[in-house]
PDB file of C-alpha atoms in Angstrom:
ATOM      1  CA  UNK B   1      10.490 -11.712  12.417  1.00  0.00           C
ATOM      2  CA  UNK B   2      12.215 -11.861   8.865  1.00  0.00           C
ATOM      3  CA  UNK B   3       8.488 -11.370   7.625  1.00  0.00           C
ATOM      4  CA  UNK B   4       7.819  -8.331   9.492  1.00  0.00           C
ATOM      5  CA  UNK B   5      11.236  -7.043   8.831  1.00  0.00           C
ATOM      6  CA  UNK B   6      10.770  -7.669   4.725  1.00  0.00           C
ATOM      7  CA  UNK B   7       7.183  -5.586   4.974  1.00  0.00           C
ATOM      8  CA  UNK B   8       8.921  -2.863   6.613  1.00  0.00           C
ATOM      9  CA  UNK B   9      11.529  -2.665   4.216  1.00  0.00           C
ATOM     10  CA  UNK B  10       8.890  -2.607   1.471  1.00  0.00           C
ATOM     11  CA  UNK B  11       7.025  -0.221   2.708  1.00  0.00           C
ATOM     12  CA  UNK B  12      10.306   1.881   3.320  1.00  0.00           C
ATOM     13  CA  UNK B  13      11.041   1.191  -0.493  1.00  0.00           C
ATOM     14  CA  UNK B  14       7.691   2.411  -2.069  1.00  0.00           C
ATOM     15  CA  UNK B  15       7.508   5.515   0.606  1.00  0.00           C
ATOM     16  CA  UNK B  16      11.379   6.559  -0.714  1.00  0.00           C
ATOM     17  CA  UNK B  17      10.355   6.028  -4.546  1.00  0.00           C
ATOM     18  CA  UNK B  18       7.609   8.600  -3.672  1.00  0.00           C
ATOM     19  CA  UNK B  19       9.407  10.979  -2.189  1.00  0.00           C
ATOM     20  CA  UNK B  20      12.342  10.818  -4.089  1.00  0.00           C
ATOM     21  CA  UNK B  21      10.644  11.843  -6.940  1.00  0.00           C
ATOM     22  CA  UNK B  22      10.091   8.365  -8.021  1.00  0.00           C
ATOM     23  CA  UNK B  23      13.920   8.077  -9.597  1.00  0.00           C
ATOM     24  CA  UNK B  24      15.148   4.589 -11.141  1.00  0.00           C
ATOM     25  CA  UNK B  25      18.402   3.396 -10.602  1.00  0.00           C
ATOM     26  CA  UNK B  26      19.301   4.987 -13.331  1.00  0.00           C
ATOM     27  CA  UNK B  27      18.593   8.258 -12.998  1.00  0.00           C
ATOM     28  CA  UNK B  28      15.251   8.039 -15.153  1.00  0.00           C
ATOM     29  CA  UNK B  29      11.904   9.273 -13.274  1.00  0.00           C
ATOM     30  CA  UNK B  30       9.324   7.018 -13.429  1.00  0.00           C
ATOM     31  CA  UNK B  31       5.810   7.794 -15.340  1.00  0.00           C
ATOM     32  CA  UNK B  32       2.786   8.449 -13.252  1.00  0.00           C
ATOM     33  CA  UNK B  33       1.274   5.740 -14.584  1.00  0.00           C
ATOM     34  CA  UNK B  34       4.478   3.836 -13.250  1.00  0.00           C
ATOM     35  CA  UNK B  35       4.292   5.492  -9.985  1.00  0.00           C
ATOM     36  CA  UNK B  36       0.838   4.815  -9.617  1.00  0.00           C
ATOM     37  CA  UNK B  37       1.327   0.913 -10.839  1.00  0.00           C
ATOM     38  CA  UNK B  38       4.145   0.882  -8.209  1.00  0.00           C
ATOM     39  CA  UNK B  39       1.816   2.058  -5.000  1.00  0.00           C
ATOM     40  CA  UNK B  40      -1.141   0.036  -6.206  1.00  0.00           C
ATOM     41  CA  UNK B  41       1.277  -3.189  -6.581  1.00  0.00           C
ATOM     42  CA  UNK B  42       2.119  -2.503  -2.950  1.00  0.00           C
ATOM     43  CA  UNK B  43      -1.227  -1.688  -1.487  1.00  0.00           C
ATOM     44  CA  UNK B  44      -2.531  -5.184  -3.085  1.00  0.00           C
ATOM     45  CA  UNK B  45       0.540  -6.964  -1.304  1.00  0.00           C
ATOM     46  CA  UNK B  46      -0.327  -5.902   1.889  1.00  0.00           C
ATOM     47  CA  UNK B  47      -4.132  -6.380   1.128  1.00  0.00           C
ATOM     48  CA  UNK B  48      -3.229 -10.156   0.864  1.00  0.00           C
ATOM     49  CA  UNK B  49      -1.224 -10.344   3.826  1.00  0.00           C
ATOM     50  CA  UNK B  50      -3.875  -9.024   6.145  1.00  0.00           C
ATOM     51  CA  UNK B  51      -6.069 -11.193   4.813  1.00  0.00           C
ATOM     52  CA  UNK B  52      -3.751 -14.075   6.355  1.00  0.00           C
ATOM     53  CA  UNK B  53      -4.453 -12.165   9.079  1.00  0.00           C
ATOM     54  CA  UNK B  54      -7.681 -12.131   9.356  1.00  0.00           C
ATOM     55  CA  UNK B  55      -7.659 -15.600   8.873  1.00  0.00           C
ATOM     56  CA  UNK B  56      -5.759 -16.478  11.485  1.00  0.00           C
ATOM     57  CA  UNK B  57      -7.678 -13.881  13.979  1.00  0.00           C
ATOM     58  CA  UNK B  58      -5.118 -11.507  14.123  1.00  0.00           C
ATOM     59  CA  UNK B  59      -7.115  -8.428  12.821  1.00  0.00           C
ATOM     60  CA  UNK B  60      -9.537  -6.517  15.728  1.00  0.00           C
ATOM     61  CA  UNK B  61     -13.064  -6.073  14.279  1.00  0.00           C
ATOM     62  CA  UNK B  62     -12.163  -2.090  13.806  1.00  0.00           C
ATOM     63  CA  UNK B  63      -9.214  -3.124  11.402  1.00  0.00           C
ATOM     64  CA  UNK B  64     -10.995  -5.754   9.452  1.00  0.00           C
ATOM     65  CA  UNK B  65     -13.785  -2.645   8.860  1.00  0.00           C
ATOM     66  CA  UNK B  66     -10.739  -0.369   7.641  1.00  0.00           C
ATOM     67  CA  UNK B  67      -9.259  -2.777   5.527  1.00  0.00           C
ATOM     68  CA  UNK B  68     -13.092  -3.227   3.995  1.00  0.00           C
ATOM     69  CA  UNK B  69     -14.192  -0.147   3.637  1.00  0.00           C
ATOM     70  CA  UNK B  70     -10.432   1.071   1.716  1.00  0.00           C
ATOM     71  CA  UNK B  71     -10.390  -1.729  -0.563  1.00  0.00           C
ATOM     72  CA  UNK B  72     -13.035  -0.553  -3.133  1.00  0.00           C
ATOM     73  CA  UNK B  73     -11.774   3.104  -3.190  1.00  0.00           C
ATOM     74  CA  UNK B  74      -8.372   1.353  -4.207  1.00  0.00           C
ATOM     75  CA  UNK B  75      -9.649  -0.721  -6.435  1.00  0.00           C
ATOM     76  CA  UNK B  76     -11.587   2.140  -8.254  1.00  0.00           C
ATOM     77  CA  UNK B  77      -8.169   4.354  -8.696  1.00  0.00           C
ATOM     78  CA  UNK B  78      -6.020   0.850  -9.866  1.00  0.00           C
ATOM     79  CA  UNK B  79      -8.242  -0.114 -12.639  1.00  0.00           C
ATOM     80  CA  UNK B  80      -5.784   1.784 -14.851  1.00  0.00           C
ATOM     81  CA  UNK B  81      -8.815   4.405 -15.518  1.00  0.00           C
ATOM     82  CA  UNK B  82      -7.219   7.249 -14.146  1.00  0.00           C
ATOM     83  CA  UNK B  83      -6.775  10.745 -15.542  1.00  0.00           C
ATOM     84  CA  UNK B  84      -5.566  12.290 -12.360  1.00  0.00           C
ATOM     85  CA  UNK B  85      -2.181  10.648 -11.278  1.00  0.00           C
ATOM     86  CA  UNK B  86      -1.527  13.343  -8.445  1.00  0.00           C
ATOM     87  CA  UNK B  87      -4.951  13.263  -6.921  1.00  0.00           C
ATOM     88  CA  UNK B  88      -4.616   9.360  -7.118  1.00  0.00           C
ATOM     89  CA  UNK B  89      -1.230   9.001  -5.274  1.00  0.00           C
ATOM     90  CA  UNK B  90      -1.872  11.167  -2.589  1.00  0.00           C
ATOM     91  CA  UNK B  91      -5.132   9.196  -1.788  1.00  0.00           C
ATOM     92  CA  UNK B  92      -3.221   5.412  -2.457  1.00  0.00           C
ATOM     93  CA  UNK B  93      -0.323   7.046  -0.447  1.00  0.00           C
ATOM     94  CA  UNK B  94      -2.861   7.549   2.635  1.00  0.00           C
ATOM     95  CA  UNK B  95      -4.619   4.314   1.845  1.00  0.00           C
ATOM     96  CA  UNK B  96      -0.902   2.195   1.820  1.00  0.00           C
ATOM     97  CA  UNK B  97       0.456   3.822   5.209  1.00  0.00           C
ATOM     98  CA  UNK B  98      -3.078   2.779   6.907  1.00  0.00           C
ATOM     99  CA  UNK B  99      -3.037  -0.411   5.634  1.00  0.00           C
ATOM    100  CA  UNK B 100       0.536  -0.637   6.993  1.00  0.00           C
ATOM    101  CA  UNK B 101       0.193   0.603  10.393  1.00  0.00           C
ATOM    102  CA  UNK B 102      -2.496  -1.893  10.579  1.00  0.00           C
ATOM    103  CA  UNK B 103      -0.417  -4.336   9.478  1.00  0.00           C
ATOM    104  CA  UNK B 104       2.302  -3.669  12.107  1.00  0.00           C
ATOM    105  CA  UNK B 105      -0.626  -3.452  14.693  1.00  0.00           C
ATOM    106  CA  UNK B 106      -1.389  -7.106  13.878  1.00  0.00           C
ATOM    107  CA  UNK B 107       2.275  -8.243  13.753  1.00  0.00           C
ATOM    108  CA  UNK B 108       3.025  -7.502  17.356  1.00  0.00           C
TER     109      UNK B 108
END
């Protein structure tokens, strides 16, 4: 339960950073490229945790195809080769809240 309850709050932490115009602690706004680093960071966390997962059966067939077919788009916009940082987070943004629902989906 303390598991589930830590993803959550990570996932609460990245989505606030994004919205709140990605503001440090001390006032200073973070980069793109920071912004960017911070979603990608987060989508690879919970990329590893459904893998556990998966390996322990927990993932349906459908999710295991989602988590597969989002990885390499991910991958492709976190190589640190892109140009367009607001085109990028939307599309990471989308990619990190499916990745989490599925991840709550598999938790329950």
């Amino acid at each position: 339960m303390k598991f589930k309850t830590l993803l959550i709050g990570l996932a609460l932490i990245t989505s606030g950073l994004l919205l709140a115009g990605c503001t440090t602690s001390a006032g200073n706004k973070l980069t793109p490229e920071q912004q960017l680093q911070l979603t990608c960071d987060g989508i690879s966390s919970t990329v590893k945790v459904l893998a556990g997962y998966r390996a322990a059966g927990e993932l349906s067939d459908s999710s295991i195809k989602l988590v597969d077919d989002l990885r390499p788009s991910s991958v492709a916009l976190c190589d640190g080769s892109v140009t367009d940082y607001p085109a990028a987070l939307i599309t990471l943004s989308d990619t990190a809240f499916t990745l989490l629902t599925i991840r709550k989906e598999a938790a329950q």
